[in-house]
mmCIF file of C-alpha atoms in Angstrom:
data_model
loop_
_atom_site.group_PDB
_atom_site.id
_atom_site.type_symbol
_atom_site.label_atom_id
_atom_site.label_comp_id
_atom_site.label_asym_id
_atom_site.label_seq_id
_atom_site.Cartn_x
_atom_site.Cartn_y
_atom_site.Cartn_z
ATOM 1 C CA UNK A 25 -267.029 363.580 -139.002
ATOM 2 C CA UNK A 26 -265.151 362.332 -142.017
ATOM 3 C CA UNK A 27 -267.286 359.308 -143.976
ATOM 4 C CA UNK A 28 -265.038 356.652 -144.597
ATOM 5 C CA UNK A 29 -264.994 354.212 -147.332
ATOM 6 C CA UNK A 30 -263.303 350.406 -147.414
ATOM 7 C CA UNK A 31 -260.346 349.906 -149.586
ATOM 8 C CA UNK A 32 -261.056 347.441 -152.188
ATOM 9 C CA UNK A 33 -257.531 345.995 -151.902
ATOM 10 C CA UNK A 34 -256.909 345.972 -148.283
ATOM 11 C CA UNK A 35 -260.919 346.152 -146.867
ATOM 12 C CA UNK A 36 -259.290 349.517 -144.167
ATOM 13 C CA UNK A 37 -261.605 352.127 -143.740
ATOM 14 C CA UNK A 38 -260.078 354.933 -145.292
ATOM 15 C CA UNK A 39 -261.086 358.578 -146.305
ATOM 16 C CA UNK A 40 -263.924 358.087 -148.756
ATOM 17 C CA UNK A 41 -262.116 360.671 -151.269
ATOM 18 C CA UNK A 42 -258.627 358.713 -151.291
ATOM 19 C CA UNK A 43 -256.982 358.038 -154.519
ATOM 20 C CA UNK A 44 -254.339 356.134 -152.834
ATOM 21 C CA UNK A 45 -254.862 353.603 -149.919
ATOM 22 C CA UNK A 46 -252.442 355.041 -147.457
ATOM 23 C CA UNK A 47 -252.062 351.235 -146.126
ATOM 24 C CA UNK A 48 -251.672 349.003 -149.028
ATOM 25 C CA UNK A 49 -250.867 351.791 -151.332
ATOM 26 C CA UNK A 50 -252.888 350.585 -154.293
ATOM 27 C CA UNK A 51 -255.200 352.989 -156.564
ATOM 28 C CA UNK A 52 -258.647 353.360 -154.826
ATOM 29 C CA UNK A 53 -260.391 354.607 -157.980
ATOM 30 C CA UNK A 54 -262.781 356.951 -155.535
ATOM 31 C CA UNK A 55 -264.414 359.711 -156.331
ATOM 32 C CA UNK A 56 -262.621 363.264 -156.079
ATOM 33 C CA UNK A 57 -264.049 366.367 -154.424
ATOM 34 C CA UNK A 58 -263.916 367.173 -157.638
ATOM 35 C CA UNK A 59 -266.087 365.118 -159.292
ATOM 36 C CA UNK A 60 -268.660 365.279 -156.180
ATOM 37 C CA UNK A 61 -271.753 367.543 -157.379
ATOM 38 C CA UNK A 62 -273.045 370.068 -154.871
ATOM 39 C CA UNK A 63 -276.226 367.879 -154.762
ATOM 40 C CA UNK A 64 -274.493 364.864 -153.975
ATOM 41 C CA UNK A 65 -271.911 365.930 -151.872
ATOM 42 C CA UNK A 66 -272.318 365.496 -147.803
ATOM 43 C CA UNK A 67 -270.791 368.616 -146.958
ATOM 44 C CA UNK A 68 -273.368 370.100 -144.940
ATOM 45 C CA UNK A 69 -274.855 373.742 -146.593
ATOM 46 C CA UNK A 70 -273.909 376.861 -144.540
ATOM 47 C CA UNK A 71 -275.964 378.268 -141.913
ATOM 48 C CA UNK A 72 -277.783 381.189 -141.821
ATOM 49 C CA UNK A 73 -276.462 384.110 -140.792
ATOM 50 C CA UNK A 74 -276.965 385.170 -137.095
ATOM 51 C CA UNK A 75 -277.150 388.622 -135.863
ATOM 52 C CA UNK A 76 -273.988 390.698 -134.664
ATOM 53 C CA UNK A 77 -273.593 390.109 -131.104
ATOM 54 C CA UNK A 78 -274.112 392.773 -128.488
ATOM 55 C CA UNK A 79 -270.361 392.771 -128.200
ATOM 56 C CA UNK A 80 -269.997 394.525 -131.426
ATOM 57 C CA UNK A 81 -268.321 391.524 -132.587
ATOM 58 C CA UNK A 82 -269.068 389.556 -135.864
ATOM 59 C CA UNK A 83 -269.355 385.585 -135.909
ATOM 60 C CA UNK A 84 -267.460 384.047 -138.870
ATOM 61 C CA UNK A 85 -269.349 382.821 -141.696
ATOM 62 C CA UNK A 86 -270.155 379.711 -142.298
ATOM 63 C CA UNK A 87 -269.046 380.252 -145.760
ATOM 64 C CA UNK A 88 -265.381 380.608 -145.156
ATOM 65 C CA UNK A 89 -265.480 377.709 -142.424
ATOM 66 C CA UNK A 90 -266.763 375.702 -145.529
ATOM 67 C CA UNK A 91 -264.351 377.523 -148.044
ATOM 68 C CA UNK A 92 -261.381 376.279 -145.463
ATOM 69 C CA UNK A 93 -262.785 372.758 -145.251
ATOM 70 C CA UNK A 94 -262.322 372.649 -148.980
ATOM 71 C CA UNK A 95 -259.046 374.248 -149.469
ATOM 72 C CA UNK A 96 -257.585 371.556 -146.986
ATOM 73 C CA UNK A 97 -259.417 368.477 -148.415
ATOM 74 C CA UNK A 98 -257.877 369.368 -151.947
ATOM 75 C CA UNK A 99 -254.511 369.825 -150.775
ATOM 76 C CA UNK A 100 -254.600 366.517 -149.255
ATOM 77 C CA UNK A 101 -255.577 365.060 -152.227
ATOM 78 C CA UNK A 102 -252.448 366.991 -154.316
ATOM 79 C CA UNK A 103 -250.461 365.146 -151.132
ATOM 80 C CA UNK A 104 -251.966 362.076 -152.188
ATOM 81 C CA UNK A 105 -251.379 361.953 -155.829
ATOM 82 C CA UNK A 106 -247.928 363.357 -155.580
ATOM 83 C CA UNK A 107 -247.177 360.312 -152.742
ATOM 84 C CA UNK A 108 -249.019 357.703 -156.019
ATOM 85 C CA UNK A 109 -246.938 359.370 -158.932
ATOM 86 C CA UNK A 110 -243.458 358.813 -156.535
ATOM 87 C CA UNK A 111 -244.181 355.289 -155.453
ATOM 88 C CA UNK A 112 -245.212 354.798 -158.967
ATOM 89 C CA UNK A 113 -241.737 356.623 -160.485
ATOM 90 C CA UNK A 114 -239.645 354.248 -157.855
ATOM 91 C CA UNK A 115 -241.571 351.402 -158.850
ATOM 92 C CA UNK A 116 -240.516 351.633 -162.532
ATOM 93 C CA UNK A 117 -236.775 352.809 -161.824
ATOM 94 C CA UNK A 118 -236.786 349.312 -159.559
ATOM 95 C CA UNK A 119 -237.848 347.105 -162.276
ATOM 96 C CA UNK A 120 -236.084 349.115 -164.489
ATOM 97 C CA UNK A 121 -232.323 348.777 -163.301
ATOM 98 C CA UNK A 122 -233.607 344.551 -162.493
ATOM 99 C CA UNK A 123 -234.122 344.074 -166.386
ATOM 100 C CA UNK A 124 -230.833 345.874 -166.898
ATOM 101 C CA UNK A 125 -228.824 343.608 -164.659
ATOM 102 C CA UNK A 126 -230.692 340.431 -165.537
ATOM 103 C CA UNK A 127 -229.661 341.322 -169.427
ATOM 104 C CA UNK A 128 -226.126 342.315 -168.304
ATOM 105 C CA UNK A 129 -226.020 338.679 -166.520
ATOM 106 C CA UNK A 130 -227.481 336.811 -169.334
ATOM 107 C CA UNK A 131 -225.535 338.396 -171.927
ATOM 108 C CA UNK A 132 -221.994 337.851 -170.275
ATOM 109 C CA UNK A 133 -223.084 334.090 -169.898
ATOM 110 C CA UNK A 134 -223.949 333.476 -173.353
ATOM 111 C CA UNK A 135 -220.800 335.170 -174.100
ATOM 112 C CA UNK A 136 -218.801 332.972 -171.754
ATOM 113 C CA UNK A 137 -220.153 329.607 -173.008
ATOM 114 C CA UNK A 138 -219.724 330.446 -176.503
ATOM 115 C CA UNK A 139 -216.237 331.105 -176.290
ATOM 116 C CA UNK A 140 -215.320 327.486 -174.337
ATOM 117 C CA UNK A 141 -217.316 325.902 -176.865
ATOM 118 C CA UNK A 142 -215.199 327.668 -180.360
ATOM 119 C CA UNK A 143 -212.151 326.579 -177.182
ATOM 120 C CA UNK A 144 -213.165 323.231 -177.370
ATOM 121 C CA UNK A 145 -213.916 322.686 -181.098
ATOM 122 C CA UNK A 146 -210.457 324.616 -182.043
ATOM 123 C CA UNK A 147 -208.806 322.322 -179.580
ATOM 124 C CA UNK A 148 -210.693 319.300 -181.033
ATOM 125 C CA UNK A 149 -209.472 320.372 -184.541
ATOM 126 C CA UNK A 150 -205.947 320.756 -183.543
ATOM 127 C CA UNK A 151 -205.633 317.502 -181.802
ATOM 128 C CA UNK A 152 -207.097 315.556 -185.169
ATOM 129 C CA UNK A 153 -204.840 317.578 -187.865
ATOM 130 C CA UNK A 154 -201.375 315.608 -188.581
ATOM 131 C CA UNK A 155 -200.272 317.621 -190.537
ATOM 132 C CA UNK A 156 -199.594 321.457 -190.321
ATOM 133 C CA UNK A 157 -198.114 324.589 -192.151
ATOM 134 C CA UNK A 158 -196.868 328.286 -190.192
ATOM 135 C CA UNK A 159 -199.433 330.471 -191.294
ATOM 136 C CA UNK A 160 -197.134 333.691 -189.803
ATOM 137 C CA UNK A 161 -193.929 332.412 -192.238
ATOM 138 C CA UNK A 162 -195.378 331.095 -195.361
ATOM 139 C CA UNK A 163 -194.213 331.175 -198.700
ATOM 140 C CA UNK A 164 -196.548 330.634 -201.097
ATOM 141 C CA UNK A 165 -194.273 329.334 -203.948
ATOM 142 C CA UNK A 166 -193.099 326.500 -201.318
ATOM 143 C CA UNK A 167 -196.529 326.164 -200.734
ATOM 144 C CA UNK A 168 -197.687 324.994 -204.547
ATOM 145 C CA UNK A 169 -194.628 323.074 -204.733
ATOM 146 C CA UNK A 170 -195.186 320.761 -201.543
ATOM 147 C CA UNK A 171 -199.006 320.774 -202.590
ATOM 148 C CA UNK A 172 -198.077 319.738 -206.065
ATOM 149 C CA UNK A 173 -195.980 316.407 -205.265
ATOM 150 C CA UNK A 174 -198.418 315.693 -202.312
ATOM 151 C CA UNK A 175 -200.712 314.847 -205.321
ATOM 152 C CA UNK A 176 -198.575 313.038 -206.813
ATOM 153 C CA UNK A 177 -198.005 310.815 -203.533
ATOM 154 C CA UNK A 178 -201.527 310.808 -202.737
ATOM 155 C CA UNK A 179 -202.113 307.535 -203.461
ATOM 156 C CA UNK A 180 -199.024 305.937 -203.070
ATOM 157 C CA UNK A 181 -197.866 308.027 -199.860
ATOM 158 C CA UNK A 182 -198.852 308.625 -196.325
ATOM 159 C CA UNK A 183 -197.931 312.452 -195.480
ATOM 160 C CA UNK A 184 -196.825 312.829 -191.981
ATOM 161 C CA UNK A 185 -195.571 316.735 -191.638
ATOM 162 C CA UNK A 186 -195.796 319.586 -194.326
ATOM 163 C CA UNK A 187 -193.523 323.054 -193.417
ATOM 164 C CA UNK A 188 -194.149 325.438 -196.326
ATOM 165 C CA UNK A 189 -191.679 328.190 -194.653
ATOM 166 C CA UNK A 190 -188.589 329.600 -195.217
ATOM 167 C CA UNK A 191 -186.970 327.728 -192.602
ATOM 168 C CA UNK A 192 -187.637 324.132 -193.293
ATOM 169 C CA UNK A 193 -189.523 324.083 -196.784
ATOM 170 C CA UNK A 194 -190.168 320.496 -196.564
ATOM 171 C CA UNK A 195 -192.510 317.808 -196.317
ATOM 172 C CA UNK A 196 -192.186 314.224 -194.326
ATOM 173 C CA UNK A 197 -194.165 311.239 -196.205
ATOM 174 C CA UNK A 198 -194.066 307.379 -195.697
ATOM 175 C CA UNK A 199 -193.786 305.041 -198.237
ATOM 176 C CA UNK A 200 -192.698 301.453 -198.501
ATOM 177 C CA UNK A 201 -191.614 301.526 -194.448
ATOM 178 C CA UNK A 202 -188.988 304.188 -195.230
ATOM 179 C CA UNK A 203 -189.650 307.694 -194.183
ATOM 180 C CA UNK A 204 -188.579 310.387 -197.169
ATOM 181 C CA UNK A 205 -188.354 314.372 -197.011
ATOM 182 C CA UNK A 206 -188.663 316.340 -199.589
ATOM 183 C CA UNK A 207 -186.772 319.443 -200.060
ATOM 184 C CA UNK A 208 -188.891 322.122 -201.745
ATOM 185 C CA UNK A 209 -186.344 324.709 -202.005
ATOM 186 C CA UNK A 210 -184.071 322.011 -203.708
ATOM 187 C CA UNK A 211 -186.774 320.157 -205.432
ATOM 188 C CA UNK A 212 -184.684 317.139 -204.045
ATOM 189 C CA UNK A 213 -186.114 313.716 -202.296
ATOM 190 C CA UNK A 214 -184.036 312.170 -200.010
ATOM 191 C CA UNK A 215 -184.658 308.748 -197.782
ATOM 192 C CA UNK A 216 -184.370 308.657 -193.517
ATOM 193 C CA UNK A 217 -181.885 306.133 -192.250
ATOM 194 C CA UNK A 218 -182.526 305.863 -188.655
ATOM 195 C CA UNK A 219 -179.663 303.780 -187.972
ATOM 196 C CA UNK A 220 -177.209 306.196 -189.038
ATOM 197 C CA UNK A 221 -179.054 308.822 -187.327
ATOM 198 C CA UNK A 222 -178.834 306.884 -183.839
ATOM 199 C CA UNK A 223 -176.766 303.780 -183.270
ATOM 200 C CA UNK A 224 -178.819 302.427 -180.776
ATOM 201 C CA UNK A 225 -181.802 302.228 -183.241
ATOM 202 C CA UNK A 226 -182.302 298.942 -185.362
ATOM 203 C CA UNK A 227 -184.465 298.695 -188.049
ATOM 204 C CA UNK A 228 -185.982 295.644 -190.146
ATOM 205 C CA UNK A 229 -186.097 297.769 -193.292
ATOM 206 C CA UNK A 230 -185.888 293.781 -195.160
ATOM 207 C CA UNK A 231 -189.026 293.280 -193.713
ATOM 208 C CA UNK A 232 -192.167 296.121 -192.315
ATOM 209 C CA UNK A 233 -189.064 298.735 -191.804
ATOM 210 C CA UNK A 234 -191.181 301.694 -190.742
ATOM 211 C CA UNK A 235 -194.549 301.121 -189.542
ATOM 212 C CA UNK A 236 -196.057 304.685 -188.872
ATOM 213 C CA UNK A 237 -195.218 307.825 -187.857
ATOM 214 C CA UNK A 238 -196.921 310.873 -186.444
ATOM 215 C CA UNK A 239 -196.332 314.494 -185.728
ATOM 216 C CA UNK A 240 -196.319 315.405 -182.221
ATOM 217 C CA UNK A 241 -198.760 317.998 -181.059
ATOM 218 C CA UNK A 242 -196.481 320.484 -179.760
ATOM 219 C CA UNK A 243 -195.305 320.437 -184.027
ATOM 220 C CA UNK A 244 -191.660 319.998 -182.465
ATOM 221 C CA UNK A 245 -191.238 316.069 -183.232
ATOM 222 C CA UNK A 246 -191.993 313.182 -185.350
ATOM 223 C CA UNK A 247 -193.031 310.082 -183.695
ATOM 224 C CA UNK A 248 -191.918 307.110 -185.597
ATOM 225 C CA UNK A 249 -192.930 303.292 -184.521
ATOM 226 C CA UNK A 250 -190.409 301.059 -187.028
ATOM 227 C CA UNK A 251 -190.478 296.781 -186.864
ATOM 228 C CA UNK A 252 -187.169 295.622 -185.201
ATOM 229 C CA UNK A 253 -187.749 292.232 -186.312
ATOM 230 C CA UNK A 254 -188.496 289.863 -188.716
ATOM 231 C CA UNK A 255 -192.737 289.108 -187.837
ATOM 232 C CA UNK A 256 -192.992 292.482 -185.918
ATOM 233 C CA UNK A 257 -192.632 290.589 -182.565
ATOM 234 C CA UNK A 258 -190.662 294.025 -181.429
ATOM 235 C CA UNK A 259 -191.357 297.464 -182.508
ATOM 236 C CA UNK A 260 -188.813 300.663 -182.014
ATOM 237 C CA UNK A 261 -190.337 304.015 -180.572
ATOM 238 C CA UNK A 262 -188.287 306.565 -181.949
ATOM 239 C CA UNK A 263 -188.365 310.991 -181.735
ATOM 240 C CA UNK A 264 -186.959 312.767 -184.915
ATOM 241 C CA UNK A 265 -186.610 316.233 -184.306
ATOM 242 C CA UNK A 266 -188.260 319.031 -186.967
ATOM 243 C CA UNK A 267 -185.402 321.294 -186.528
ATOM 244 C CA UNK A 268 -183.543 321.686 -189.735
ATOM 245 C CA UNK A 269 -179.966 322.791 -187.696
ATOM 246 C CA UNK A 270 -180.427 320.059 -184.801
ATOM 247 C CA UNK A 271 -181.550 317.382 -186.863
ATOM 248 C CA UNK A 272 -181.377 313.881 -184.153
ATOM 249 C CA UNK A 273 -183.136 311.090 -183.290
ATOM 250 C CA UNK A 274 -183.908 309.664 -179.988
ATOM 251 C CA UNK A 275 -185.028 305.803 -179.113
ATOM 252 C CA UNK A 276 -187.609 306.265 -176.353
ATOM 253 C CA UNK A 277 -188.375 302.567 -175.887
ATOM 254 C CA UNK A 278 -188.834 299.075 -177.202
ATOM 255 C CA UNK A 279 -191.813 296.730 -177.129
ATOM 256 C CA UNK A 280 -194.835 296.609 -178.432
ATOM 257 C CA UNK A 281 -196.282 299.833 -179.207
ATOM 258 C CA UNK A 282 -200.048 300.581 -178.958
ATOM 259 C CA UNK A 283 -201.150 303.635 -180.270
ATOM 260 C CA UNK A 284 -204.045 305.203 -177.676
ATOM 261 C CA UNK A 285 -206.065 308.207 -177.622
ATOM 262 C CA UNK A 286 -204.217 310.191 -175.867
ATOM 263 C CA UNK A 287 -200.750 309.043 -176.499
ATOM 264 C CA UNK A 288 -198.877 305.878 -176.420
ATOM 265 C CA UNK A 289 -198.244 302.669 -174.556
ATOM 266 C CA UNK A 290 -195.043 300.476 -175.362
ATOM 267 C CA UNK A 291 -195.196 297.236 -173.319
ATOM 268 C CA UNK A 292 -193.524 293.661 -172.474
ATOM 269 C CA UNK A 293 -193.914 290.683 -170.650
ATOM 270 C CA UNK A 294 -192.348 292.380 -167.653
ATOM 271 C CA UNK A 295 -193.144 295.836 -167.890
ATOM 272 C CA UNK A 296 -195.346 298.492 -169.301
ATOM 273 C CA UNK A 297 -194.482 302.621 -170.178
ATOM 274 C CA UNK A 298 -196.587 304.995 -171.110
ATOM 275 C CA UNK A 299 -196.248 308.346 -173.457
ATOM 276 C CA UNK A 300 -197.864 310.971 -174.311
ATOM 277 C CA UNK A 301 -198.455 312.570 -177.947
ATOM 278 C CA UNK A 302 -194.933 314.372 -177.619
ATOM 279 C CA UNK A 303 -193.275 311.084 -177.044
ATOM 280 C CA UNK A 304 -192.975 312.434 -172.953
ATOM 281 C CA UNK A 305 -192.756 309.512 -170.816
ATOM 282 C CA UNK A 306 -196.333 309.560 -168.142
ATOM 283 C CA UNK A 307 -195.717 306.531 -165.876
ATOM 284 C CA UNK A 308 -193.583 303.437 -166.103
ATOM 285 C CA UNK A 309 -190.193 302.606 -166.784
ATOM 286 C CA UNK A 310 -188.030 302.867 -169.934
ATOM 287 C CA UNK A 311 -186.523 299.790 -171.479
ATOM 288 C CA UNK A 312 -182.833 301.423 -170.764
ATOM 289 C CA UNK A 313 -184.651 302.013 -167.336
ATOM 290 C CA UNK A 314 -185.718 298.805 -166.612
ATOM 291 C CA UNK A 315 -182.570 296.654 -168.230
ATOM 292 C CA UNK A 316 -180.726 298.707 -164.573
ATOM 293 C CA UNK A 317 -183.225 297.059 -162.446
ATOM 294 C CA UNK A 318 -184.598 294.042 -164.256
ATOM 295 C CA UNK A 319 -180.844 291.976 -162.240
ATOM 296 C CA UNK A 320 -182.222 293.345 -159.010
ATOM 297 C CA UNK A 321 -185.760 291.571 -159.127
ATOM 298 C CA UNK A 322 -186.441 288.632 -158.232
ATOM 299 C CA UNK A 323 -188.454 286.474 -161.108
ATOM 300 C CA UNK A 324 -190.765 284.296 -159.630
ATOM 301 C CA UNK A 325 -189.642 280.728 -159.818
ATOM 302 C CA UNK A 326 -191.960 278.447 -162.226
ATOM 303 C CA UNK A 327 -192.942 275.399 -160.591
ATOM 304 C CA UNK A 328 -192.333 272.328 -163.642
ATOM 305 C CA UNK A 329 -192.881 268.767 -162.993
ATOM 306 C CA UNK A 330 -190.120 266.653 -163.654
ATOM 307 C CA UNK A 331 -190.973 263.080 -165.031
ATOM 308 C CA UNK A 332 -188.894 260.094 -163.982
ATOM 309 C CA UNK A 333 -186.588 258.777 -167.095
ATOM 310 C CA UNK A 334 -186.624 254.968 -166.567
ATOM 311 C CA UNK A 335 -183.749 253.629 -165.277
ATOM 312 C CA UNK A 336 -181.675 251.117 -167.886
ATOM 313 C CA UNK A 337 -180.483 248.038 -166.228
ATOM 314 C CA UNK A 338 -177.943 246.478 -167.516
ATOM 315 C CA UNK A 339 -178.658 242.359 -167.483
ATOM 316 C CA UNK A 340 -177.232 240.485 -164.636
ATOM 317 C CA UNK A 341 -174.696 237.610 -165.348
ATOM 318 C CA UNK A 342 -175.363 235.870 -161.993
ATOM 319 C CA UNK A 343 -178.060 233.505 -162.069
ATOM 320 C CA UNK A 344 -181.508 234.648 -160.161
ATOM 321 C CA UNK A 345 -181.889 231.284 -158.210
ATOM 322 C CA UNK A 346 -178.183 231.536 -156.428
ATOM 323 C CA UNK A 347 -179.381 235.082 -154.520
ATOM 324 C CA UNK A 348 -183.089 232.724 -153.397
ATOM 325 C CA UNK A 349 -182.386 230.986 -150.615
ATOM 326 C CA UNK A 350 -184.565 227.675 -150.107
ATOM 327 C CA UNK A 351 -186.792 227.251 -147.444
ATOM 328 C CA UNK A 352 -186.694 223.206 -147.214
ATOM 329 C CA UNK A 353 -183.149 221.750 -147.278
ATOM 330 C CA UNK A 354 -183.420 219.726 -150.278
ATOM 331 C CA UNK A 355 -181.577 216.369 -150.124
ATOM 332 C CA UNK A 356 -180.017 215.154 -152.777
ATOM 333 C CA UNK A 357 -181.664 212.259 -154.679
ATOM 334 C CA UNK A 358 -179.698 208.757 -155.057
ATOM 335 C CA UNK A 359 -178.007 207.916 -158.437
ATOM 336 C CA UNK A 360 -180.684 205.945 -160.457
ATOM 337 C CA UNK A 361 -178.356 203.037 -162.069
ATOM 338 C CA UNK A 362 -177.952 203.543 -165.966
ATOM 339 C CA UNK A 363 -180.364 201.257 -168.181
ATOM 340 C CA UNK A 364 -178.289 198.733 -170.211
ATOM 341 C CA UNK A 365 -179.457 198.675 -174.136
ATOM 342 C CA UNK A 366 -180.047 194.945 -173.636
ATOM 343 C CA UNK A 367 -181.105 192.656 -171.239
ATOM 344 C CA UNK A 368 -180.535 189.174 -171.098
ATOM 345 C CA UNK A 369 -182.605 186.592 -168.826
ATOM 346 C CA UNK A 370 -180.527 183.886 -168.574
ATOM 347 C CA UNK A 371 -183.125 180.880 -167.319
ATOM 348 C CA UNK A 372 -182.340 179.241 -163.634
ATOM 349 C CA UNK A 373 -181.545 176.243 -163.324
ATOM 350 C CA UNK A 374 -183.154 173.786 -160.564
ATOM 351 C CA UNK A 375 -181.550 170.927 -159.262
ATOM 352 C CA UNK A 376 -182.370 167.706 -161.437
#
């Protein structure tokens, strides 16, 4: 019989020789036949030889019985070893091609992140910038030209739009609440008048004239806020156009304009409107908009207490006591005789 030894992995009897526990399949570290010396091993010696039968026949040796024995125990062990270095060869390619992926996967997520954060931070930068110049178009003697009078304004100036191309070559500033461009090809300065631009518009240029102005983020417009009024009690919100061959100016709204985040808000007591940064109308209703519908709604009706004026009387000529009537008849009172100045008391005279 075959001695058996327990697998120190699994605790299964197994072949005692086994480099490989054919149930758990982890490394036995036995003993090979190998390695066994004669005196140690438990393969039993061979018998002696026994005489030739009377049949003429020979009986087979116990050497080659044991030689056989021998020759199949190694082969099982080749079996063995070649079954380890397999499992062991599709163990690595496993873990193998799992690294790969898991780098593949962590790689293309890095990747992805990174680029929406440069996205975000381009978009960021973009949003922020006022003013801007055509990189593809520009002309780098405009350029020094517009840079070199921006200096000059720096101070005095607010710069609203700067197009150092062949196409425009000019620059938008404020100063003093009038907006001025300057003509770089020309080298000439000239001052805005919205009101000839756009009839509709009215601007206090006595008073604030312009208030501020801002370049639209699609670079197509100029946003322009401007006082109506003396005290700024009414602001204009007007869209110049960038275009040097369709120069115009549109009047969005009227109110009071609120410059927000993400656009603008131009309210009154009755309404509100909201824009975005291209001057795009979001929600609400125009001022033209809302001076159509404004006859059709009803105003709620304010509830004022009226005080009582006192009432003038003019004074009565009749006397009070002729409208009282008396409640005793009075009876008139007998004439009381008049009382002579002098009395005179003649004496009587009694008969002598």
């Amino acid at each position: 019989m075959k001695k058996l030894k327990k697998c120190p992995s699994c605790g299964k009897p197994i072949y005692r020789y086994a480099q490989v526990c054919p149930y758990c399949k982890s490394e036995t570290h036995f003993s090979s036949v190998d390695e066994e010396t004669p005196l140690n091993s438990d393969i039993p010696e061979p018998a002696p030889e026994e005489p030739v039968g009377e049949g003429g026949g020979d009986a087979t040796p116990p050497a080659e019985e044991n030689g056989g024995h021998h020759g199949r125990l190694g082969a099982y062990v080749r079996h063995l070893k070649e079954d380890t270095e397999k499992v062991r060869h599709e163990y690595d390619e496993k873990i193998g091609s799992r690294y790969s992926a898991s780098t593949i996967i962590i790689g293309t997520v890095i990747v992805i992140l990174s680029l929406i954060v440069l996205g975000f931070f381009i978009a960021v930068q973009m949003k922020e910038k006022k003013t801007f110049s055509i990189t593809s178009t520009v002309d780098n003697s405009l350029k020094e030209v517009i840079d070199s009078v921006e200096t000059e304004l720096y101070q005095s100036s607010t710069i609203v739009a700067k197009f150092p191309d062949r196409q425009r070559h000019s620059m938008v500033y404020l100063r003093d609440g009038h907006l001025h461009i300057f003509d770089a090809a020309n080298l000439s300065d000239s001052t805005l008048d919205l009101e000839k631009l756009n009839a509709k518009a009215i601007v206090d240029y006595s008073g604030s004239g312009v208030l501020n102005a801002y370049l639209s983020t699609n670079e197509k417009y100029i946003i322009i806020i401007a006082s109506r009024n003396a005290g700024n009690t009414e602001f204009g919100f007007y869209r110049l156009s960038t275009s040097p061959e369709n120069q115009q100016l549109e009047m969005l709204d009227r109110g009071r304009v609120v410059v927000e985040k993400d656009g603008y808000k131009v309210s009154t007591d009755a309404r509100t409107a909201s824009y975005d940064s291209n001057g795009d109308r979001v929600s609400g209703l125009s001022s033209a908009e809302w001076e159509k519908v404004a006859p059709k709604v009803e105003k709620p009706k304010k509830q004022e207490t009226v005080k009582e004026k006192p009432v003038e009387r003019e004074p009565s000529q009749v006397s009070v006591t002729e409208h009282i009537k008396p409640s005793v008849d009075i009876v008139s009172k007998p004439a009381v005789p008049a009382v002579p100045e002098k009395i005179t008391i003649q004496p009587v005279k009694t008969g002598e």
